[in-house]
Coordinates of C-alpha atoms and ligand atoms in Angstrom, one line a residue:
M1 CA 150.5 143.5 50.5
A2 CA 153.8 144.9 49.4
V3 CA 154.3 148.7 49.4
R4 CA 154.6 150.0 45.9
V5 CA 157.9 151.9 45.5
G6 CA 159.8 153.8 42.9
V7 CA 163.5 154.6 42.2
L8 CA 164.6 158.1 41.3
G9 CA 167.9 158.0 39.4
A10 CA 167.3 154.3 38.7
T11 CA 169.9 153.9 35.9
G12 CA 173.0 155.1 38.0
A13 CA 175.4 153.1 40.1
V14 CA 173.3 153.4 43.3
G15 CA 170.1 153.1 41.4
Q16 CA 171.2 149.7 40.1
R17 CA 172.1 148.5 43.6
L18 CA 168.7 149.7 44.8
I19 CA 167.0 147.6 42.1
Q20 CA 169.2 144.6 43.0
L21 CA 168.1 144.9 46.7
L22 CA 164.4 145.9 46.0
E23 CA 163.5 143.4 43.3
P24 CA 163.5 140.3 45.6
H25 CA 162.3 142.3 48.7
P26 CA 159.1 140.9 50.1
E27 CA 157.9 144.2 51.6
F28 CA 158.4 146.4 48.5
E29 CA 157.3 146.1 44.9
I30 CA 159.1 148.2 42.2
A31 CA 156.4 150.2 40.3
A32 CA 158.3 153.2 38.9
L33 CA 161.8 153.9 37.6
T34 CA 162.9 157.5 36.7
A35 CA 166.1 159.0 35.3
S36 CA 167.1 162.0 33.2
E37 CA 165.3 163.2 30.0
S38 CA 167.8 161.3 27.9
S39 CA 166.6 158.0 29.4
A40 CA 162.9 158.8 29.7
G41 CA 160.7 156.8 27.3
K42 CA 163.3 153.9 26.9
T43 CA 162.9 150.5 28.5
Y44 CA 165.2 150.1 31.6
G45 CA 167.2 147.5 29.7
Q46 CA 167.9 150.1 26.9
A47 CA 168.6 153.0 29.3
A48 CA 170.8 151.4 31.9
K49 CA 174.2 150.1 31.4
W50 CA 173.7 147.3 33.9
R51 CA 176.9 146.6 35.9
V52 CA 176.0 145.1 39.2
N53 CA 177.0 141.5 40.0
S54 CA 173.7 139.7 39.3
P55 CA 171.6 139.5 36.0
I56 CA 169.2 142.4 35.3
P57 CA 165.8 141.1 36.3
D58 CA 163.6 140.5 33.2
D59 CA 160.5 142.3 34.5
I60 CA 162.7 145.4 35.4
A61 CA 164.5 145.4 32.0
E62 CA 161.1 145.7 30.3
M63 CA 159.8 148.6 32.4
T64 CA 159.7 152.0 30.8
V65 CA 161.9 154.7 32.4
T66 CA 160.1 158.0 33.0
A67 CA 161.2 161.6 33.6
T68 CA 161.9 162.5 37.2
E69 CA 158.8 164.5 38.0
P70 CA 155.8 163.7 40.2
E71 CA 153.3 163.6 37.3
A72 CA 155.2 160.7 35.8
V73 CA 155.0 158.5 38.9
P74 CA 151.7 156.5 39.6
D75 CA 149.7 157.8 42.5
D76 CA 149.6 154.4 44.2
V77 CA 153.4 154.5 44.7
D78 CA 154.0 155.4 48.4
L79 CA 157.7 155.3 48.8
L80 CA 160.5 156.6 46.5
F81 CA 164.2 155.8 46.9
S82 CA 166.3 158.6 45.5
S83 CA 169.8 158.3 44.1
L84 CA 169.9 161.5 42.1
P85 CA 172.9 163.8 41.7
S86 CA 172.5 166.2 44.7
S87 CA 171.8 169.3 42.5
V88 CA 168.9 167.4 40.9
G89 CA 167.7 166.0 44.3
A90 CA 167.7 169.5 45.7
E91 CA 165.3 170.6 43.0
V92 CA 163.0 167.7 42.6
E93 CA 162.8 165.8 46.0
P94 CA 160.7 168.6 47.6
T95 CA 158.2 168.5 44.7
F96 CA 157.6 164.8 45.3
C97 CA 157.2 165.3 49.1
E98 CA 154.7 168.1 48.4
D99 CA 152.8 165.7 46.2
G100 CA 152.5 163.2 49.1
Y101 CA 155.4 160.8 48.4
V102 CA 157.7 159.6 51.1
V103 CA 161.3 159.9 49.9
S104 CA 164.2 157.9 51.3
S105 CA 167.2 159.6 49.8
N106 CA 171.0 159.0 49.3
S107 CA 171.7 162.4 47.8
S108 CA 173.6 164.9 49.9
N109 CA 171.2 167.9 49.5
S110 CA 169.2 168.7 52.7
R111 CA 171.1 166.2 54.9
M112 CA 172.0 168.9 57.3
A113 CA 168.6 170.7 57.3
D114 CA 167.2 171.1 60.8
D115 CA 163.9 169.4 60.0
V116 CA 165.3 166.5 57.9
P117 CA 166.1 163.3 59.7
L118 CA 169.5 161.9 58.8
V119 CA 169.3 158.3 59.9
I120 CA 171.3 155.1 60.4
P121 CA 168.6 153.0 62.0
E122 CA 170.9 151.1 64.4
V123 CA 172.4 154.5 65.6
N124 CA 169.5 157.0 65.8
A125 CA 166.2 155.5 64.7
E126 CA 164.4 157.9 67.1
H127 CA 165.4 160.9 64.9
L128 CA 162.9 159.6 62.4
D129 CA 160.2 161.4 64.4
L130 CA 161.6 164.7 63.3
L131 CA 159.3 164.0 60.3
E132 CA 156.4 165.2 62.5
V133 CA 158.2 168.6 62.8
Q134 CA 159.0 168.5 59.1
R135 CA 155.4 168.0 58.1
D136 CA 154.2 170.7 60.4
E137 CA 156.7 173.2 59.1
R138 CA 156.6 172.4 55.4
G139 CA 152.9 171.4 55.2
W140 CA 153.9 168.2 53.3
D141 CA 151.7 165.1 53.1
G142 CA 154.9 163.3 52.1
A143 CA 158.2 163.3 53.9
L144 CA 162.0 163.4 53.3
V145 CA 164.5 161.2 55.1
K146 CA 168.2 161.0 54.3
N147 CA 170.9 158.5 54.9
P148 CA 174.4 159.8 55.4
N149 CA 177.4 159.9 53.1
C150 CA 179.0 156.5 52.5
S151 CA 182.2 157.3 54.4
T152 CA 180.2 158.7 57.4
I153 CA 178.2 155.5 57.6
T154 CA 181.4 153.5 57.9
F155 CA 182.8 155.1 61.1
V156 CA 179.8 156.5 63.0
P157 CA 178.4 153.2 64.1
T158 CA 181.8 152.4 65.8
L159 CA 181.6 155.9 67.5
A160 CA 178.0 155.1 68.7
A161 CA 179.4 151.9 70.2
L162 CA 182.0 153.9 72.2
A163 CA 179.7 156.8 73.2
E164 CA 179.3 155.5 76.7
F165 CA 183.0 156.3 77.3
G166 CA 182.3 160.0 76.5
L167 CA 183.5 161.0 73.0
E168 CA 185.8 164.0 73.0
T169 CA 187.8 164.1 69.7
V170 CA 187.9 161.9 66.6
H171 CA 190.4 161.9 63.8
V172 CA 189.6 159.8 60.7
A173 CA 191.5 159.1 57.5
T174 CA 189.6 157.4 54.7
L175 CA 190.7 155.1 51.9
Q176 CA 187.7 155.2 49.6
A177 CA 186.8 152.9 46.7
V178 CA 186.3 154.2 43.2
S179 CA 182.6 153.2 43.0
G180 CA 181.9 155.9 45.5
A181 CA 182.4 158.5 42.8
G182 CA 179.8 156.8 40.4
Y183 CA 180.7 155.2 37.1
D184 CA 182.0 158.3 35.4
G185 CA 183.6 159.8 38.5
V186 CA 187.3 158.7 38.3
T187 CA 189.0 157.6 35.1
S188 CA 191.3 154.6 35.1
M189 CA 194.2 156.9 34.0
E190 CA 193.7 158.9 37.2
I191 CA 193.4 156.0 39.7
I192 CA 195.5 153.0 38.5
D193 CA 198.8 152.9 40.3
N194 CA 197.7 156.0 42.3
A195 CA 196.0 157.4 45.3
I196 CA 194.2 160.8 45.2
P197 CA 194.3 162.7 48.5
Y198 CA 191.2 164.9 47.7
I199 CA 187.5 164.1 47.4
G200 CA 185.5 167.3 47.0
S201 CA 183.4 168.3 50.1
E202 CA 183.9 164.8 51.6
E203 CA 185.8 165.9 54.8
D204 CA 183.1 168.4 55.7
K205 CA 180.4 165.7 55.3
L206 CA 182.2 163.3 57.8
E207 CA 182.8 166.2 60.2
T208 CA 179.2 167.5 60.3
E209 CA 177.0 164.5 59.5
S210 CA 178.6 162.5 62.4
R211 CA 177.7 165.2 64.9
K212 CA 174.1 165.3 63.7
L213 CA 173.8 161.5 63.8
L214 CA 175.1 161.3 67.3
G215 CA 172.9 164.2 68.4
E216 CA 169.8 164.2 70.8
F217 CA 166.3 164.7 69.5
D218 CA 163.9 165.9 72.3
G219 CA 160.7 165.5 70.3
A220 CA 160.8 169.1 69.0
S221 CA 164.4 169.8 67.9
L222 CA 167.7 168.2 67.4
T223 CA 170.9 169.1 69.2
H224 CA 174.1 168.0 67.5
D225 CA 176.7 166.2 69.5
E226 CA 179.8 168.2 70.6
V227 CA 182.4 165.6 69.7
E228 CA 185.1 167.2 67.6
V229 CA 185.8 165.4 64.3
A230 CA 188.6 166.0 61.9
A231 CA 188.7 164.0 58.6
S232 CA 191.1 163.4 55.7
C233 CA 189.8 161.7 52.6
N234 CA 191.6 159.7 50.0
R235 CA 190.5 157.8 46.9
I236 CA 192.3 154.5 46.2
P237 CA 192.1 151.9 43.5
T238 CA 189.7 149.5 45.1
I239 CA 186.3 148.9 43.4
D240 CA 184.0 148.7 46.5
G241 CA 184.5 149.1 50.3
H242 CA 185.6 152.2 52.2
L243 CA 188.4 151.5 54.7
E244 CA 189.0 154.1 57.5
N245 CA 191.6 154.7 60.1
V246 CA 190.2 156.2 63.3
W247 CA 191.6 157.7 66.5
V248 CA 189.2 158.4 69.3
E249 CA 189.9 160.3 72.6
T250 CA 187.4 159.7 75.3
E251 CA 186.6 161.3 78.8
D252 CA 186.7 157.9 80.5
P253 CA 189.6 155.4 80.1
L254 CA 189.1 153.2 77.1
S255 CA 191.1 150.0 76.8
V256 CA 191.4 147.9 73.6
E257 CA 189.3 145.1 75.2
D258 CA 186.6 147.6 76.3
A259 CA 186.4 149.0 72.8
K260 CA 186.2 145.6 71.1
T261 CA 183.5 144.4 73.6
A262 CA 181.5 147.6 73.1
M263 CA 181.6 147.2 69.3
R264 CA 180.9 143.4 69.3
E265 CA 177.9 143.9 71.7
Y266 CA 176.5 147.0 69.8
P267 CA 173.0 145.7 68.8
S268 CA 171.6 145.1 65.4
L269 CA 167.9 145.6 64.6
D270 CA 165.1 143.3 63.5
L271 CA 164.5 145.1 60.2
R272 CA 164.5 142.8 57.2
S273 CA 167.8 144.0 55.8
S274 CA 169.6 144.2 59.2
P275 CA 172.7 142.1 59.5
D276 CA 172.7 139.5 62.3
Q277 CA 175.9 140.9 63.6
F278 CA 176.1 144.7 63.1
I279 CA 179.8 145.3 63.9
H280 CA 182.2 142.5 63.2
V281 CA 185.3 142.8 65.3
F282 CA 188.5 141.2 64.1
D283 CA 191.3 140.2 66.5
D284 CA 193.6 139.7 63.5
P285 CA 195.4 143.0 63.2
D286 CA 195.5 143.1 59.4
R287 CA 191.7 142.9 59.0
P288 CA 189.3 144.3 57.9
Q289 CA 190.3 144.5 54.3
P290 CA 188.0 145.7 51.4
R291 CA 188.2 142.7 49.1
M292 CA 187.8 140.1 51.9
D293 CA 185.3 141.8 54.3
R294 CA 183.1 144.2 52.4
T295 CA 180.3 141.6 51.9
L296 CA 179.9 140.7 55.6
G297 CA 176.2 140.6 56.5
D298 CA 175.4 140.7 52.7
G299 CA 177.2 144.1 52.6
M300 CA 175.1 145.6 55.5
A301 CA 177.6 145.0 58.3
I302 CA 180.4 147.2 59.6
A303 CA 183.8 145.6 60.2
A304 CA 186.4 146.8 62.7
G305 CA 189.9 145.7 63.7
G306 CA 193.5 146.7 64.4
H307 CA 192.5 148.1 67.8
R308 CA 195.5 149.6 69.7
E309 CA 196.2 152.3 72.3
S310 CA 198.0 155.3 70.8
T311 CA 199.2 158.8 71.7
F312 CA 196.0 160.1 70.3
G313 CA 193.6 157.7 72.1
L314 CA 192.3 154.4 70.9
Q315 CA 193.1 153.7 67.3
Y316 CA 191.3 151.2 65.0
N317 CA 190.3 150.6 61.4
C318 CA 186.8 150.1 60.1
L319 CA 185.2 149.2 56.8
S320 CA 181.8 149.0 55.0
H321 CA 180.5 148.3 51.5
N322 CA 180.0 151.9 50.2
T323 CA 177.3 151.2 47.6
I324 CA 175.3 148.7 49.9
R325 CA 175.6 149.8 53.5
G326 CA 176.8 153.2 52.5
A327 CA 174.1 154.0 49.9
A328 CA 171.4 151.7 48.5
G329 CA 171.2 149.3 51.5
A330 CA 171.1 152.3 53.8
S331 CA 168.1 153.8 51.9
V332 CA 166.3 150.4 51.9
L333 CA 166.9 150.0 55.6
N334 CA 165.5 153.5 56.2
G335 CA 162.5 152.5 54.0
E336 CA 162.0 149.5 56.3
L337 CA 162.2 151.7 59.4
L338 CA 159.6 154.1 57.8
L339 CA 157.3 151.1 57.3
E340 CA 157.8 149.8 60.8
N341 CA 157.1 153.2 62.3
G342 CA 153.8 153.7 60.4
Y343 CA 155.0 156.5 58.0
L344 CA 153.8 154.5 54.9
Ligands
NAP401 N1 178.2 155.8 44.5 C1 178.2 155.8 45.9 O1 178.8 154.9 46.5 C2 177.3 156.7 46.6 C3 177.3 156.6 48.0 C4 176.5 157.4 48.7 C5 175.7 158.4 48.1 N2 175.8 158.6 46.8 C6 175.0 159.6 46.2 O2 173.9 159.0 45.4 C7 173.6 159.8 44.3 C8 173.7 159.0 43.0 O3 175.1 158.5 42.8 P1 175.5 157.5 41.7 O4 176.9 157.2 42.0 O5 174.5 156.5 41.5 O6 175.4 158.5 40.4 P2 175.3 158.1 38.8 O7 175.8 156.8 38.6 O8 175.9 159.3 38.1 O9 173.7 158.1 38.5 C9 172.9 159.3 38.5 C10 171.5 159.0 38.2 O10 170.7 160.2 38.2 C11 170.1 160.4 37.0 N3 170.1 161.8 36.6 C12 171.2 162.5 36.2 N4 170.8 163.8 35.9 C13 169.5 163.9 36.1 C14 168.5 164.9 35.9 N5 168.8 166.1 35.5 N6 167.2 164.6 36.1 C15 166.8 163.3 36.5 N7 167.7 162.3 36.7 C16 169.0 162.6 36.5 C17 170.9 159.5 36.0 O11 170.1 159.2 34.9 P3 170.6 159.0 33.4 O12 171.2 157.6 33.3 O13 169.5 159.2 32.5 O14 171.7 160.1 33.2 C18 171.2 158.3 36.9 O15 170.1 157.5 37.0 C19 174.5 161.0 44.3 O16 173.9 162.1 44.9 C20 175.7 160.5 45.2 O17 176.4 161.5 45.8 C21 176.6 157.7 46.0

């Protein structure tokens, strides 16, 4: 029997991707769609300006959107995927968890809380058991798990692949697609023929979330990794796919071939949305590129290439699809991990 799920913030850019991934998903059945008061009471077809690259499913278009509050969601829904603005998520996600719902969330609120697991399943699936601590401390029947920021998800798997060499310092510069800002985030007059070297709070997210993801969970508490990370974030006029330039200094010597092998051999998982090959490594120095490589592994893979030795350690580029692997797909994968680990 499929688990009944809901989407909080279902009408937005990430909410639509969630519906695109969940509607055909054999383990999940969409049973609730929520959004703001201005959408509540409308059919989903009326409330959402559908913009993803597949037709809106008929049964979803006819569902009624409700307000984002626990009373509006049926009791037999077990799992909620949240793609709310973070200020709204901060207010309402805990109320759903108190009411017994398990929430797999994209929003940035609570990502760095000590008792909230921040998870990329291939990197730190064991952090999910922090939910036992969370339930003890908060007295929740439900639970809250987060996926990281879209640009964090792009480079952390490549760091995890290199961790055996002893990570010391990481510098990362991002070239981020406009969809990462949501539909109303960046106007065409701002971004066409341009690049914007500022994305509010983004650098801090890469610098802190990466250390939490690479940290150690001992069954009671989480210690963040000590790797030093410095980030610089830029918005560029691509639609989807965040490209990042990374420099990594390690304790042990790290050659180009060692790095490529470690990335190629870094394992994927057996979860339903896992890509067969988690990190695709290109030998061609001008790949990966957003338009050509963002849909590798149905948008769930990470791509890396351009490896070279530099003055500041090993240099390479990496890429992922920001609204699939970096947002909706990341939440769905965490939902699959919750199911596999008996949290639903
Ligand atoms: N876009 C990305 O690539 C990306 C990547 C990673 C994480 N995220 C995070 O995911 C979240 C959603 O991003 P997005 O790009 O999908 O945003 P978005 O397109 O602006 O969508 C926001 C959604 O939240 C709903 N909402 C807004 N205010 C609300 C309120 N007061 N109460 C209840 N619902 C409300 C909206 O409903 P209405 O339609 O009714 O207004 C809509 O469904 C954000 O926290 C963002 O930081 C985004």
